[in-house]
PDB file of C-alpha atoms in Angstrom:
ATOM      1  CA  MET A   1     118.381  70.157 120.116  1.00  0.00           C
ATOM      2  CA  ARG A   2     114.939  70.161 120.894  1.00  0.00           C
ATOM      3  CA  ASP A   3     113.907  67.713 123.872  1.00  0.00           C
ATOM      4  CA  ILE A   4     110.734  65.415 122.481  1.00  0.00           C
ATOM      5  CA  PHE A   5     108.422  67.424 124.081  1.00  0.00           C
ATOM      6  CA  GLU A   6     109.502  70.827 121.981  1.00  0.00           C
ATOM      7  CA  ARG A   7     109.553  68.300 119.221  1.00  0.00           C
ATOM      8  CA  ASP A   8     106.216  67.255 119.537  1.00  0.00           C
ATOM      9  CA  LEU A   9     104.583  70.565 119.966  1.00  0.00           C
ATOM     10  CA  ARG A  10     106.299  72.396 116.515  1.00  0.00           C
ATOM     11  CA  GLY A  11     104.928  69.357 114.802  1.00  0.00           C
ATOM     12  CA  GLU A  12     108.215  67.270 113.951  1.00  0.00           C
ATOM     13  CA  MET A  13     108.211  63.656 113.115  1.00  0.00           C
ATOM     14  CA  VAL A  14     108.351  61.947 116.508  1.00  0.00           C
ATOM     15  CA  SER A  15     109.561  57.915 116.024  1.00  0.00           C
ATOM     16  CA  MET A  16     108.151  55.824 118.745  1.00  0.00           C
ATOM     17  CA  ASP A  17     111.855  54.214 118.532  1.00  0.00           C
ATOM     18  CA  ASP A  18     113.535  57.509 119.577  1.00  0.00           C
ATOM     19  CA  PRO A  19     115.972  57.926 122.273  1.00  0.00           C
ATOM     20  CA  GLU A  20     113.645  60.374 124.296  1.00  0.00           C
ATOM     21  CA  PHE A  21     110.278  58.091 123.527  1.00  0.00           C
ATOM     22  CA  PRO A  22     110.461  56.982 127.286  1.00  0.00           C
ATOM     23  CA  LYS A  23     110.109  60.808 128.342  1.00  0.00           C
ATOM     24  CA  LEU A  24     107.012  61.220 126.544  1.00  0.00           C
ATOM     25  CA  TYR A  25     105.636  58.020 127.468  1.00  0.00           C
ATOM     26  CA  GLY A  26     105.884  58.561 131.210  1.00  0.00           C
ATOM     27  CA  VAL A  27     103.607  61.403 130.376  1.00  0.00           C
ATOM     28  CA  ILE A  28     101.272  59.427 129.031  1.00  0.00           C
ATOM     29  CA  THR A  29     101.226  56.862 131.654  1.00  0.00           C
ATOM     30  CA  ASN A  30     100.987  59.400 134.649  1.00  0.00           C
ATOM     31  CA  ALA A  31      97.848  60.704 132.425  1.00  0.00           C
ATOM     32  CA  GLN A  32      96.494  57.118 132.661  1.00  0.00           C
ATOM     33  CA  LYS A  33      97.220  56.347 136.204  1.00  0.00           C
ATOM     34  CA  LEU A  34      94.924  60.460 136.849  1.00  0.00           C
ATOM     35  CA  ILE A  35      92.144  59.896 134.235  1.00  0.00           C
ATOM     36  CA  HIS A  36      91.433  56.016 135.910  1.00  0.00           C
ATOM     37  CA  LYS A  37      90.704  57.935 139.411  1.00  0.00           C
ATOM     38  CA  LEU A  38      88.704  60.631 137.718  1.00  0.00           C
ATOM     39  CA  ASN A  39      86.673  58.279 136.546  1.00  0.00           C
ATOM     40  CA  THR A  40      86.249  55.118 138.351  1.00  0.00           C
ATOM     41  CA  GLN A  41      85.510  56.994 141.433  1.00  0.00           C
ATOM     42  CA  GLU A  42      83.045  59.019 142.690  1.00  0.00           C
ATOM     43  CA  LEU A  43      84.645  62.607 143.377  1.00  0.00           C
ATOM     44  CA  SER A  44      83.463  66.025 144.122  1.00  0.00           C
ATOM     45  CA  PRO A  45      83.466  69.355 141.794  1.00  0.00           C
ATOM     46  CA  GLU A  46      86.270  70.251 144.088  1.00  0.00           C
ATOM     47  CA  GLU A  47      87.999  66.872 143.516  1.00  0.00           C
ATOM     48  CA  ILE A  48      87.836  66.731 139.872  1.00  0.00           C
ATOM     49  CA  ARG A  49      88.875  70.346 139.441  1.00  0.00           C
ATOM     50  CA  ALA A  50      92.113  69.344 141.545  1.00  0.00           C
ATOM     51  CA  LEU A  51      92.704  66.222 139.631  1.00  0.00           C
ATOM     52  CA  MET A  52      92.122  68.102 135.514  1.00  0.00           C
ATOM     53  CA  GLY A  53      94.283  70.671 137.413  1.00  0.00           C
ATOM     54  CA  GLU A  54      97.005  67.842 138.344  1.00  0.00           C
ATOM     55  CA  LEU A  55      96.773  66.619 134.867  1.00  0.00           C
ATOM     56  CA  THR A  56      96.981  69.606 133.287  1.00  0.00           C
ATOM     57  CA  GLY A  57     100.236  71.427 135.144  1.00  0.00           C
ATOM     58  CA  LYS A  58      97.543  74.338 135.777  1.00  0.00           C
ATOM     59  CA  PRO A  59      94.907  75.672 137.590  1.00  0.00           C
ATOM     60  CA  PHE A  60      91.545  74.104 136.422  1.00  0.00           C
ATOM     61  CA  ASP A  61      89.220  77.449 136.756  1.00  0.00           C
ATOM     62  CA  ALA A  62      86.341  77.043 139.359  1.00  0.00           C
ATOM     63  CA  THR A  63      83.949  77.810 136.839  1.00  0.00           C
ATOM     64  CA  ASN A  64      84.759  74.963 134.470  1.00  0.00           C
ATOM     65  CA  THR A  65      82.278  71.656 134.495  1.00  0.00           C
ATOM     66  CA  ILE A  66      83.028  68.136 133.438  1.00  0.00           C
ATOM     67  CA  LEU A  67      81.190  64.999 133.468  1.00  0.00           C
ATOM     68  CA  PRO A  68      83.300  61.988 133.573  1.00  0.00           C
ATOM     69  CA  PRO A  69      83.913  59.521 131.906  1.00  0.00           C
ATOM     70  CA  PHE A  70      86.601  61.844 130.261  1.00  0.00           C
ATOM     71  CA  TYR A  71      90.178  60.285 128.059  1.00  0.00           C
ATOM     72  CA  VAL A  72      92.728  62.094 127.470  1.00  0.00           C
ATOM     73  CA  ASP A  73      96.343  60.467 126.480  1.00  0.00           C
ATOM     74  CA  PHE A  74      98.451  63.467 127.471  1.00  0.00           C
ATOM     75  CA  GLY A  75      96.940  65.996 129.698  1.00  0.00           C
ATOM     76  CA  ARG A  76      99.990  68.325 130.056  1.00  0.00           C
ATOM     77  CA  ASN A  77      98.784  70.255 126.497  1.00  0.00           C
ATOM     78  CA  ILE A  78      95.400  71.372 127.298  1.00  0.00           C
ATOM     79  CA  ASN A  79      94.427  74.702 128.026  1.00  0.00           C
ATOM     80  CA  PHE A  80      91.240  75.063 129.861  1.00  0.00           C
ATOM     81  CA  GLY A  81      89.494  79.104 129.238  1.00  0.00           C
ATOM     82  CA  LYS A  82      86.763  79.650 131.859  1.00  0.00           C
ATOM     83  CA  HIS A  83      83.041  78.930 131.915  1.00  0.00           C
ATOM     84  CA  PHE A  84      83.720  75.702 130.262  1.00  0.00           C
ATOM     85  CA  PHE A  85      81.369  72.555 130.371  1.00  0.00           C
ATOM     86  CA  MET A  86      82.035  68.972 128.661  1.00  0.00           C
ATOM     87  CA  ASN A  87      79.642  66.362 128.854  1.00  0.00           C
ATOM     88  CA  SER A  88      80.481  62.523 129.299  1.00  0.00           C
ATOM     89  CA  ALA A  89      83.007  60.348 127.695  1.00  0.00           C
ATOM     90  CA  CYS A  90      85.394  62.931 125.750  1.00  0.00           C
ATOM     91  CA  SER A  91      88.449  62.019 124.364  1.00  0.00           C
ATOM     92  CA  PHE A  92      91.767  64.195 123.962  1.00  0.00           C
ATOM     93  CA  MET A  93      94.502  63.494 122.200  1.00  0.00           C
ATOM     94  CA  ASP A  94      96.697  66.671 122.908  1.00  0.00           C
ATOM     95  CA  ARG A  95      99.993  65.822 122.443  1.00  0.00           C
ATOM     96  CA  GLY A  96      99.948  69.130 119.514  1.00  0.00           C
ATOM     97  CA  GLY A  97      98.169  71.127 122.183  1.00  0.00           C
ATOM     98  CA  ILE A  98      94.487  71.916 122.712  1.00  0.00           C
ATOM     99  CA  ASP A  99      93.272  75.785 123.023  1.00  0.00           C
ATOM    100  CA  ILE A 100      90.129  75.801 124.127  1.00  0.00           C
ATOM    101  CA  GLY A 101      88.389  79.648 125.266  1.00  0.00           C
ATOM    102  CA  ASP A 102      85.958  80.540 127.237  1.00  0.00           C
ATOM    103  CA  HIS A 103      82.206  79.464 127.812  1.00  0.00           C
ATOM    104  CA  VAL A 104      82.715  76.467 125.233  1.00  0.00           C
ATOM    105  CA  PHE A 105      80.407  73.775 125.412  1.00  0.00           C
ATOM    106  CA  ILE A 106      81.272  70.258 124.459  1.00  0.00           C
ATOM    107  CA  ALA A 107      78.704  67.393 124.420  1.00  0.00           C
ATOM    108  CA  PRO A 108      78.738  63.961 124.717  1.00  0.00           C
ATOM    109  CA  LYS A 109      81.700  61.826 122.858  1.00  0.00           C
ATOM    110  CA  VAL A 110      83.356  64.720 120.868  1.00  0.00           C
ATOM    111  CA  CYS A 111      87.165  63.572 119.823  1.00  0.00           C
ATOM    112  CA  LEU A 112      89.950  66.352 119.646  1.00  0.00           C
ATOM    113  CA  THR A 113      92.949  64.571 118.179  1.00  0.00           C
ATOM    114  CA  THR A 114      96.155  66.960 117.338  1.00  0.00           C
ATOM    115  CA  ILE A 115      98.138  63.607 116.128  1.00  0.00           C
ATOM    116  CA  ASN A 116      98.607  61.691 113.285  1.00  0.00           C
ATOM    117  CA  HIS A 117     101.057  58.943 111.845  1.00  0.00           C
ATOM    118  CA  ASP A 118     103.147  58.678 109.025  1.00  0.00           C
ATOM    119  CA  SER A 119     101.470  58.402 105.572  1.00  0.00           C
ATOM    120  CA  ASN A 120     104.261  55.664 104.528  1.00  0.00           C
ATOM    121  CA  PRO A 121     104.069  52.273 105.592  1.00  0.00           C
ATOM    122  CA  TYR A 122     106.903  51.672 106.571  1.00  0.00           C
ATOM    123  CA  ASN A 123     107.105  54.782 108.810  1.00  0.00           C
ATOM    124  CA  ARG A 124     103.886  54.728 110.787  1.00  0.00           C
ATOM    125  CA  ARG A 125     105.495  54.029 114.111  1.00  0.00           C
ATOM    126  CA  THR A 126     106.439  58.410 113.469  1.00  0.00           C
ATOM    127  CA  THR A 127     103.863  60.829 114.734  1.00  0.00           C
ATOM    128  CA  PHE A 128     103.533  64.705 114.144  1.00  0.00           C
ATOM    129  CA  CYS A 129     101.248  66.866 115.711  1.00  0.00           C
ATOM    130  CA  LYS A 130      99.002  69.986 114.672  1.00  0.00           C
ATOM    131  CA  PRO A 131      97.155  72.355 117.332  1.00  0.00           C
ATOM    132  CA  ILE A 132      93.359  72.609 117.885  1.00  0.00           C
ATOM    133  CA  VAL A 133      92.274  75.747 118.715  1.00  0.00           C
ATOM    134  CA  ILE A 134      88.503  75.956 120.021  1.00  0.00           C
ATOM    135  CA  GLN A 135      87.515  80.138 120.426  1.00  0.00           C
ATOM    136  CA  ASP A 136      85.132  81.629 122.962  1.00  0.00           C
ATOM    137  CA  ARG A 137      81.600  80.562 122.779  1.00  0.00           C
ATOM    138  CA  VAL A 138      81.671  77.453 120.643  1.00  0.00           C
ATOM    139  CA  TRP A 139      79.333  74.238 120.568  1.00  0.00           C
ATOM    140  CA  ILE A 140      80.351  71.102 119.717  1.00  0.00           C
ATOM    141  CA  GLY A 141      77.564  68.681 119.184  1.00  0.00           C
ATOM    142  CA  ILE A 142      77.032  64.843 120.212  1.00  0.00           C
ATOM    143  CA  ASN A 143      80.194  62.754 118.705  1.00  0.00           C
ATOM    144  CA  ALA A 144      81.895  64.844 116.714  1.00  0.00           C
ATOM    145  CA  THR A 145      85.550  64.831 115.586  1.00  0.00           C
ATOM    146  CA  ILE A 146      88.409  67.436 115.308  1.00  0.00           C
ATOM    147  CA  CYS A 147      90.894  66.794 113.130  1.00  0.00           C
ATOM    148  CA  PRO A 148      94.775  68.090 113.690  1.00  0.00           C
ATOM    149  CA  GLY A 149      95.222  71.753 112.961  1.00  0.00           C
ATOM    150  CA  VAL A 150      91.906  72.697 113.445  1.00  0.00           C
ATOM    151  CA  THR A 151      90.866  76.108 114.550  1.00  0.00           C
ATOM    152  CA  ILE A 152      87.244  76.710 115.270  1.00  0.00           C
ATOM    153  CA  GLY A 153      85.977  80.307 115.165  1.00  0.00           C
ATOM    154  CA  GLU A 154      84.299  82.365 117.780  1.00  0.00           C
ATOM    155  CA  ASN A 155      80.309  81.825 118.165  1.00  0.00           C
ATOM    156  CA  SER A 156      80.910  78.736 115.928  1.00  0.00           C
ATOM    157  CA  ILE A 157      78.426  75.482 116.374  1.00  0.00           C
ATOM    158  CA  VAL A 158      79.800  72.335 115.555  1.00  0.00           C
ATOM    159  CA  GLY A 159      76.827  70.355 114.283  1.00  0.00           C
ATOM    160  CA  ALA A 160      76.621  66.277 115.987  1.00  0.00           C
ATOM    161  CA  GLY A 161      78.239  63.603 114.163  1.00  0.00           C
ATOM    162  CA  ALA A 162      80.439  66.443 111.859  1.00  0.00           C
ATOM    163  CA  VAL A 163      83.913  65.657 111.224  1.00  0.00           C
ATOM    164  CA  VAL A 164      86.057  68.880 111.303  1.00  0.00           C
ATOM    165  CA  THR A 165      88.938  68.488 109.053  1.00  0.00           C
ATOM    166  CA  LYS A 166      89.662  72.222 107.926  1.00  0.00           C
ATOM    167  CA  ASP A 167      88.849  75.321 110.019  1.00  0.00           C
ATOM    168  CA  VAL A 168      85.996  76.644 111.108  1.00  0.00           C
ATOM    169  CA  PRO A 169      85.255  80.813 110.561  1.00  0.00           C
ATOM    170  CA  PRO A 170      83.048  82.266 113.370  1.00  0.00           C
ATOM    171  CA  ASN A 171      79.928  83.084 113.888  1.00  0.00           C
ATOM    172  CA  VAL A 172      78.827  79.979 111.523  1.00  0.00           C
ATOM    173  CA  ILE A 173      77.256  76.014 111.962  1.00  0.00           C
ATOM    174  CA  VAL A 174      78.788  73.838 110.502  1.00  0.00           C
ATOM    175  CA  GLY A 175      78.211  69.870 109.850  1.00  0.00           C
ATOM    176  CA  GLY A 176      78.562  66.221 107.838  1.00  0.00           C
ATOM    177  CA  ASN A 177      81.665  64.297 106.510  1.00  0.00           C
ATOM    178  CA  PRO A 178      83.734  66.368 106.015  1.00  0.00           C
ATOM    179  CA  ALA A 179      81.979  69.549 107.688  1.00  0.00           C
ATOM    180  CA  ARG A 180      81.066  72.312 105.343  1.00  0.00           C
ATOM    181  CA  VAL A 181      79.522  75.616 106.222  1.00  0.00           C
ATOM    182  CA  PHE A 182      75.555  75.768 106.238  1.00  0.00           C
ATOM    183  CA  LYS A 183      74.179  78.803 107.891  1.00  0.00           C
ATOM    184  CA  ARG A 184      75.735  81.912 109.394  1.00  0.00           C
ATOM    185  CA  ILE A 185      74.525  82.948 112.713  1.00  0.00           C
ATOM    186  CA  GLU A 186      73.520  86.554 113.399  1.00  0.00           C
ATOM    187  CA  VAL A 187      75.385  87.643 117.156  1.00  0.00           C
ATOM    188  CA  GLN A 188      73.268  89.823 119.047  1.00  0.00           C
ATOM    189  CA  HIS A 189      74.989  90.570 122.045  1.00  0.00           C
ATOM    190  CA  ALA A 190      72.901  90.228 125.526  1.00  0.00           C
TER     191      ALA A 190
END
């Protein structure tokens, strides 16, 4: 039988009443302690990278930059590429997994959420997750929301305030609610 962490990552329904839920909640509580430290203390870039490594359980590359505050519900299921930049006040709900490629730029107040609740009102204490994938050289504009199960293709731009509910192809600019393609990007390699 799979444990609650595997079931969560596989997108299976997980109830807050599950006997294993306290294990999941323990990781969430630990993440909140680390995020509190990140958001309330004056830290050097090296200290921020060390804290992000502790939060995710993986090394946080020296080419990456995060400007606090940053909010996260879990932490362990985020994979950051290299040359990543994230501006302040972003929120990641990563229980379903968030994979971020290289040279990705994320503007302030962006929300990435991999978790959802059952639509049945008598079963709302049950959640299920779908991963988010952000491929290389993506730029996500201020206050955009990326919903569960979305992949954003390489080189694409998500406009400010967009709500992305479906996959975004490579080399396009999307915007709106729900997001739609506005323009193709002509990629010219330097």
